[in-house]
mmCIF file of C-alpha atoms in Angstrom:
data_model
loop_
_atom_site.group_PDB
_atom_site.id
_atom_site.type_symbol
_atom_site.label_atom_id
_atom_site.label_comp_id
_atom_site.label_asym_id
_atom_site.label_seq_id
_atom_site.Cartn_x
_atom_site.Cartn_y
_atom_site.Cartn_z
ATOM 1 C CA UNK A 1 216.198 99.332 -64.854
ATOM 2 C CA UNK A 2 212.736 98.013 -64.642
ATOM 3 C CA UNK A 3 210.532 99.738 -62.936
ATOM 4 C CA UNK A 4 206.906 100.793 -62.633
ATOM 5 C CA UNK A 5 205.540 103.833 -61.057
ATOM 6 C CA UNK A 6 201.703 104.818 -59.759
ATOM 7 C CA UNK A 7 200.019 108.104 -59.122
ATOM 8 C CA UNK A 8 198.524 109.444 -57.247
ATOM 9 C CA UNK A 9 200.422 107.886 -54.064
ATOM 10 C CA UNK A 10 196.567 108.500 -52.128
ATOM 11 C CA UNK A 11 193.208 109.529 -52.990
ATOM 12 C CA UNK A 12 190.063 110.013 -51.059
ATOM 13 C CA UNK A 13 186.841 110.539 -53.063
ATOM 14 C CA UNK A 14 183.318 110.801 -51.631
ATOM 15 C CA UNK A 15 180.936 107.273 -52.559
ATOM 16 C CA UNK A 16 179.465 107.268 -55.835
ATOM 17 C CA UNK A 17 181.832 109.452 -57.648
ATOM 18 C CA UNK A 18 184.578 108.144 -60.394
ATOM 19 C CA UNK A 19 188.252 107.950 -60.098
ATOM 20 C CA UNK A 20 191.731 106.645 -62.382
ATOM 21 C CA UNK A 21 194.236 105.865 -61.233
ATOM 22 C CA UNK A 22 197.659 105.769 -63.085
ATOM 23 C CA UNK A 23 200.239 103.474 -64.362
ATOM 24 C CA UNK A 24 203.916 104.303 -65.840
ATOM 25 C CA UNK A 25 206.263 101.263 -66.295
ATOM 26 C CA UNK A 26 209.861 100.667 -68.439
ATOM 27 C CA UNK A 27 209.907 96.726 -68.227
ATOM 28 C CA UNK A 28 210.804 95.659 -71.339
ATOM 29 C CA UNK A 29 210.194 92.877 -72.817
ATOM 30 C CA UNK A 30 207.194 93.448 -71.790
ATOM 31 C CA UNK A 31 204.496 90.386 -71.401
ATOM 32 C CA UNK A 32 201.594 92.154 -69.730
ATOM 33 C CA UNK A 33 200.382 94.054 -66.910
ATOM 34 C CA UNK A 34 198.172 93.429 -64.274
ATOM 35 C CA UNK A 35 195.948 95.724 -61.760
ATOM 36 C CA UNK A 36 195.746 94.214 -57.970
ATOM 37 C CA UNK A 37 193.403 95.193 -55.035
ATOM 38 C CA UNK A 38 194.905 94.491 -51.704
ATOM 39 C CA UNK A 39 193.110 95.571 -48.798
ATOM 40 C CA UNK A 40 194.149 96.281 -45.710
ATOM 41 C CA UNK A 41 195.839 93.121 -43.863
ATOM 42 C CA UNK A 42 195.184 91.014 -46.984
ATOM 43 C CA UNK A 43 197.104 89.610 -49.824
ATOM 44 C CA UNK A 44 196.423 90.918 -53.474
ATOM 45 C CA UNK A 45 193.324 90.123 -55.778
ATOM 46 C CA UNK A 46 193.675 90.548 -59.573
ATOM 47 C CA UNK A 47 190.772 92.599 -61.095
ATOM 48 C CA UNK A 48 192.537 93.098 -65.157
ATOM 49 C CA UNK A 49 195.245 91.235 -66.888
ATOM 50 C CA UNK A 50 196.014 92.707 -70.312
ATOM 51 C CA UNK A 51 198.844 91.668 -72.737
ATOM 52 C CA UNK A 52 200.366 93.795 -75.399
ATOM 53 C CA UNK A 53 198.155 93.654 -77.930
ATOM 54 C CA UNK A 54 195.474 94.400 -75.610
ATOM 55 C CA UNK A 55 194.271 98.172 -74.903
ATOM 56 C CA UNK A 56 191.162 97.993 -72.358
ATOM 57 C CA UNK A 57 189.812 94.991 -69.903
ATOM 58 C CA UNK A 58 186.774 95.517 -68.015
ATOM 59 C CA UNK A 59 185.876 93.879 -64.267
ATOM 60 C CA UNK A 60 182.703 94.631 -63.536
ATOM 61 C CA UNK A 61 183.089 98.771 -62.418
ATOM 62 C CA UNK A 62 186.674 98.729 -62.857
ATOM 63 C CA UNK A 63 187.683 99.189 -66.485
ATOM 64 C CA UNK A 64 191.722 99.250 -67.121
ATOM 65 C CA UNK A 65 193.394 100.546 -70.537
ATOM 66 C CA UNK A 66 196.703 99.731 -71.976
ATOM 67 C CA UNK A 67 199.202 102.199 -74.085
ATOM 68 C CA UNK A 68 201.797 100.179 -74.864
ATOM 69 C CA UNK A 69 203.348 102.458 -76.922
ATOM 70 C CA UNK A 70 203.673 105.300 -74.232
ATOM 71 C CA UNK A 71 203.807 102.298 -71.824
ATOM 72 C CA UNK A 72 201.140 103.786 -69.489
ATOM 73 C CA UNK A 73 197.990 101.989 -68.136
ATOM 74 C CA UNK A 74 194.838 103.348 -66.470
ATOM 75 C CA UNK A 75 192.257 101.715 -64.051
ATOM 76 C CA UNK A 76 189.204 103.713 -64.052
ATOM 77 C CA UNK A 77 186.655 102.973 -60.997
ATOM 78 C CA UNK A 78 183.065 103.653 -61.963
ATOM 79 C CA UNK A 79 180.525 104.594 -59.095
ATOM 80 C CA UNK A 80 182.685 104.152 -55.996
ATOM 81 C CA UNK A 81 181.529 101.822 -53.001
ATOM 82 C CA UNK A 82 182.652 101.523 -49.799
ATOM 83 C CA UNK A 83 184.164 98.634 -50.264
ATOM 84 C CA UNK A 84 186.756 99.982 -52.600
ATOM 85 C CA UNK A 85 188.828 101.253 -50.039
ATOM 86 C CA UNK A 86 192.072 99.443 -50.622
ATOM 87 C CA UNK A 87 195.569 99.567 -52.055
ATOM 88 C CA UNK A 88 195.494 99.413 -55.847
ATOM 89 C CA UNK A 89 199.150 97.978 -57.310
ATOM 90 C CA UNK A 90 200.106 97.961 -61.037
ATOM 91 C CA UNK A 91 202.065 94.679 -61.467
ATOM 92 C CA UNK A 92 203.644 93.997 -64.797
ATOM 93 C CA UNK A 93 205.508 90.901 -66.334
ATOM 94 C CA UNK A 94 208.386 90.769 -68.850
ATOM 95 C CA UNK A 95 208.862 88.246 -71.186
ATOM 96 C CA UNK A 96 212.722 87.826 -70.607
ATOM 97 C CA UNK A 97 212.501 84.499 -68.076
ATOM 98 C CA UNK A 98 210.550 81.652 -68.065
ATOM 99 C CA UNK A 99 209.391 82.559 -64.576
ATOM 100 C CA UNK A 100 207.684 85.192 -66.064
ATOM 101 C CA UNK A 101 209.185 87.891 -63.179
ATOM 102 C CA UNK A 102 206.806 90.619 -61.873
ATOM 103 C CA UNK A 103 207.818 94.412 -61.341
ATOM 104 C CA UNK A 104 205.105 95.587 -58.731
ATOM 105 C CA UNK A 105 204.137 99.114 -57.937
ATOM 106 C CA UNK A 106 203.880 100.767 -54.884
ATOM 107 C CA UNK A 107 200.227 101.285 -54.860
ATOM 108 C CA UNK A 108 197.631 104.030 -54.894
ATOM 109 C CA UNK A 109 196.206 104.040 -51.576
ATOM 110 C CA UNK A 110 191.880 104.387 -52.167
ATOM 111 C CA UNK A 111 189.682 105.818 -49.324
ATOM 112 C CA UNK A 112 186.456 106.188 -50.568
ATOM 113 C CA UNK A 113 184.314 108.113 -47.712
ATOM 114 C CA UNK A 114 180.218 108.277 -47.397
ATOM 115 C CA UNK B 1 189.217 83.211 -53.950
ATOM 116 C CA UNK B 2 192.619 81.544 -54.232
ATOM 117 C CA UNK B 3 192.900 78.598 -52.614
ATOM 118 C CA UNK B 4 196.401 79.171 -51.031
ATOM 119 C CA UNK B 5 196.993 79.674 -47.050
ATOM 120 C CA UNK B 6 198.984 81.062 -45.101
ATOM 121 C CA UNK B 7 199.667 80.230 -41.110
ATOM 122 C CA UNK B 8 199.994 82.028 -38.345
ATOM 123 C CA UNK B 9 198.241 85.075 -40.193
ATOM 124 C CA UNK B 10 200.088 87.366 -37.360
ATOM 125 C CA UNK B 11 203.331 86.227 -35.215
ATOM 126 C CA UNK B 12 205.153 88.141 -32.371
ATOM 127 C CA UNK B 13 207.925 86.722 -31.365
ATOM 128 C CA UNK B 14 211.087 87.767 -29.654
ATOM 129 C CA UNK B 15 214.523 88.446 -30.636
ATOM 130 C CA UNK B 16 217.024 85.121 -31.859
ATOM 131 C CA UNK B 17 213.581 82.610 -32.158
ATOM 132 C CA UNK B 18 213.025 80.351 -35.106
ATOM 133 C CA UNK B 19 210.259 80.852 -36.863
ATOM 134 C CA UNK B 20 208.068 78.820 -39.828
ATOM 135 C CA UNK B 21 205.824 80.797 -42.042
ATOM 136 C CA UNK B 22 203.361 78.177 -44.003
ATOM 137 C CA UNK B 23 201.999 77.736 -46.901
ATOM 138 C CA UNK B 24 200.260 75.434 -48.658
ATOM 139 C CA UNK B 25 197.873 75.843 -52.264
ATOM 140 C CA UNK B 26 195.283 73.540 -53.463
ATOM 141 C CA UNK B 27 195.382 74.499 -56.974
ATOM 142 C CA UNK B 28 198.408 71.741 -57.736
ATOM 143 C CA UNK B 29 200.656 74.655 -59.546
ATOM 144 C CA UNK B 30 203.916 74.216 -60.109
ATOM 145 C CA UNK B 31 205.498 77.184 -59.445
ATOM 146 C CA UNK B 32 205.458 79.007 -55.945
ATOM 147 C CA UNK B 33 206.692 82.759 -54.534
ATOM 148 C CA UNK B 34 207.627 83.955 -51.156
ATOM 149 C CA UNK B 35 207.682 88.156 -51.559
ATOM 150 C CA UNK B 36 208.351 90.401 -48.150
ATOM 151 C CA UNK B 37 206.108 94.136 -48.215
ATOM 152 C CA UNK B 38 206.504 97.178 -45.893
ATOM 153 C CA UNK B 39 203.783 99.039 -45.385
ATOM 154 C CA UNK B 40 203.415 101.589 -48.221
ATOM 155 C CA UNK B 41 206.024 99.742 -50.143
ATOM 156 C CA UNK B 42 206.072 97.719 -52.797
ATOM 157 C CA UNK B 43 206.499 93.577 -52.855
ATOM 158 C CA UNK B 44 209.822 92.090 -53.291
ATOM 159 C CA UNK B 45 210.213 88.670 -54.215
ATOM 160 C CA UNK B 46 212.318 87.195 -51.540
ATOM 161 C CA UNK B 47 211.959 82.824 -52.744
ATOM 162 C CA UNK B 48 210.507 81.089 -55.279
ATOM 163 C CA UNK B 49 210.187 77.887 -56.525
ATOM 164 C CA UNK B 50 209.676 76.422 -60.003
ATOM 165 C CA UNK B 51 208.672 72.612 -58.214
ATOM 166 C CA UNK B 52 209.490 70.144 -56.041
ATOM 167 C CA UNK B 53 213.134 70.433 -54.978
ATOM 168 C CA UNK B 54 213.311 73.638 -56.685
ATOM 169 C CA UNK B 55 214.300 76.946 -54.634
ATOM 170 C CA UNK B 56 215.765 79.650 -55.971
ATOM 171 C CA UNK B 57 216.553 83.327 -54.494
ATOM 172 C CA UNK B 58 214.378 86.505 -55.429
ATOM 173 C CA UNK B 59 215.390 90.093 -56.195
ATOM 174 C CA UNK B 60 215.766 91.069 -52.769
ATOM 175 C CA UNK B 61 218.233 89.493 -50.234
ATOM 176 C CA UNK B 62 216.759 87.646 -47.100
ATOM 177 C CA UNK B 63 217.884 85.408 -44.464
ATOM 178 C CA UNK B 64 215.129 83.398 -44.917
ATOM 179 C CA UNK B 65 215.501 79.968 -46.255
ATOM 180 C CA UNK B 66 212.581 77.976 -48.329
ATOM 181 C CA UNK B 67 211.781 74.442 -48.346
ATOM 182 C CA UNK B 68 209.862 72.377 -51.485
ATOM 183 C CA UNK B 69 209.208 68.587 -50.748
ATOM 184 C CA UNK B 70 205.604 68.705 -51.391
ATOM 185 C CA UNK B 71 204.150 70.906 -54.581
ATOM 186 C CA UNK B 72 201.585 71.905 -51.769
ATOM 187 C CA UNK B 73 204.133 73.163 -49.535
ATOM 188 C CA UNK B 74 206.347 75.986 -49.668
ATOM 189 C CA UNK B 75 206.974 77.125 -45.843
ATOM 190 C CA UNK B 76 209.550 79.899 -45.289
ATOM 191 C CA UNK B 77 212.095 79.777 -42.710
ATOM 192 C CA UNK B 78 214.048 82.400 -40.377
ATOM 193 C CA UNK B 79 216.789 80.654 -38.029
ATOM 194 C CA UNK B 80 217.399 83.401 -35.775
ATOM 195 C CA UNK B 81 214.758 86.076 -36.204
ATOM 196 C CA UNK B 82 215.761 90.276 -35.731
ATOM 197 C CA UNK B 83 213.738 93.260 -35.357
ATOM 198 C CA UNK B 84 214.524 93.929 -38.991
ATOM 199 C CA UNK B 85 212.741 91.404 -39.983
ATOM 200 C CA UNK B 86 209.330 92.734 -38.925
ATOM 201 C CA UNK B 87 207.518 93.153 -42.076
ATOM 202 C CA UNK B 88 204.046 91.799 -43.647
ATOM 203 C CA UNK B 89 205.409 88.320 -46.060
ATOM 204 C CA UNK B 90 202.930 87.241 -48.793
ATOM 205 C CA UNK B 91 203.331 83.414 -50.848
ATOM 206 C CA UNK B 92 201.724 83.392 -54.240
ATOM 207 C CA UNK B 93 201.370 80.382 -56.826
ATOM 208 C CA UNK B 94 201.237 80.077 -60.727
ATOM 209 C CA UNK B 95 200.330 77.378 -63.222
ATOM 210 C CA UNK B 96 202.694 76.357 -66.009
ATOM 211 C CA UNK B 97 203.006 78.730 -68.653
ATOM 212 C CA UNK B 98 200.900 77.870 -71.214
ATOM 213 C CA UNK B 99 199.468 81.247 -72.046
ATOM 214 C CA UNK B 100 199.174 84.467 -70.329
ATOM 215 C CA UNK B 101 196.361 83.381 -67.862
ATOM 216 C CA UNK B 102 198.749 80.449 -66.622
ATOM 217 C CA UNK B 103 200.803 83.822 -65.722
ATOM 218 C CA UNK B 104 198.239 84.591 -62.624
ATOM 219 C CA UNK B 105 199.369 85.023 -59.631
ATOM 220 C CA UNK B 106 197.524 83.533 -56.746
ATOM 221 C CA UNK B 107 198.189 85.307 -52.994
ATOM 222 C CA UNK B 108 197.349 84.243 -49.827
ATOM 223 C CA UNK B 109 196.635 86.729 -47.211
ATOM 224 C CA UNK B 110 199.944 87.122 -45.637
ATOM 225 C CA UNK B 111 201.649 86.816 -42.425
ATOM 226 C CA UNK B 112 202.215 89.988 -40.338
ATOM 227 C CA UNK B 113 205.459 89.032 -38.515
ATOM 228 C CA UNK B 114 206.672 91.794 -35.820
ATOM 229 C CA UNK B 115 210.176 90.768 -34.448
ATOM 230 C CA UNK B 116 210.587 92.630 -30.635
#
């Protein structure tokens, strides 16, 4: 069964300081994977897209890695703000339709506090 | 940002009403999504559509019913609306797949629908 799993379910960090977040998935054939921030009330934003042959994709503070050997991916957050307080969902893609199907996570839930 | 929207943003509406979620994209892509989200949950894709006169059903099961006459417009329809169909639902869009970018998916910001 496809499926993709996140940890830590919630965080809270204090502003300024670092945090990664984790990724396990077992979609196969795998196309690539995706990191989303969806804030409160709000529908998702992409911040990474990597495919298989890619290992790390950088967004401004947020930098993502890919293993997809061990099939796990990373988003670190560099320098928390405020404003990245949100939902972040793993979302990855197989190759096995033409649609191109996504297999989302359930999130890590970010508070980052002052 | 996107340019995909989604109307009413919140509904409440009462027990055995007909409702019409919209949504409409500027971006001319072919294919469109209609996924349903609890809170804390993940999405489930619900619709989706590869064009015009396309619908197909998602993963999960809904009573919902989709519509594609325009390659603008994908609204989602509930006949007869139940409490257990209070949830937040979210359209997306993609381009044609011509390489993994084409893969994006576009969101709008939802519609919180609470069924009393």
């Amino acid at each position: 069964k496809n499926q993709v799993e996140q940890s830590p379910q919630s965080l809270i960090i204090l502003e300024g300081k670092n945090c990664t977040l984790q990724c396990n998935y077992t979609v196969s054939p795998f196309s690539n994977l995706r990191w989303y921030k969806q804030d409160t009330g709000r529908g998702p934003v992409s911040l990474t897209i990597m495919t298989f042959s890619e290992n790390t994709k950088s967004n401004g503070r947020y930098t993502a890695t890919l293993d997809a050997d061990t099939k796990q991916s990373s988003l670190h957050i560099t320098a928390s703000q405020l404003s990245d307080s949100a939902s972040y969902i793993c979302v990855v893609s197989d190759r096995g339709s033409t649609l191109g199907r996504l297999y989302f996570g359930r999130g890590t839930q970010l508070t980052v506090w002052p | 940002e996107a340019d995909i929207y989604q109307t009413p943003r919140y509904l409440v509406i009462g027990t055995g009403k007909k409702i019409t979620l919209e949504c409409s994209q500027t971006m001319g892509h072919d294919k469109m999504y209609w996924y349903q989200q609890d809170p804390g949950m993940e999405l489930h894709l619900i619709h989706y559509s590869y064009g015009v006169n396309s619908t197909e059903k998602g993963d999960l099961s809904s009573e919902s019913t989709v519509s594609r006459i325009r390659t603008e417009h994908f609204p989602l329809t509930l006949e007869s609306a139940r409490p257990s169909h209070t949830s937040q639902y979210l359209c997306a869009s993609s381009a044609n797949p011509e390489g993994v970018k084409s893969y994006e998916q576009y969101f709008g910001p939802g519609t919180r629908l609470t069924v009393t």
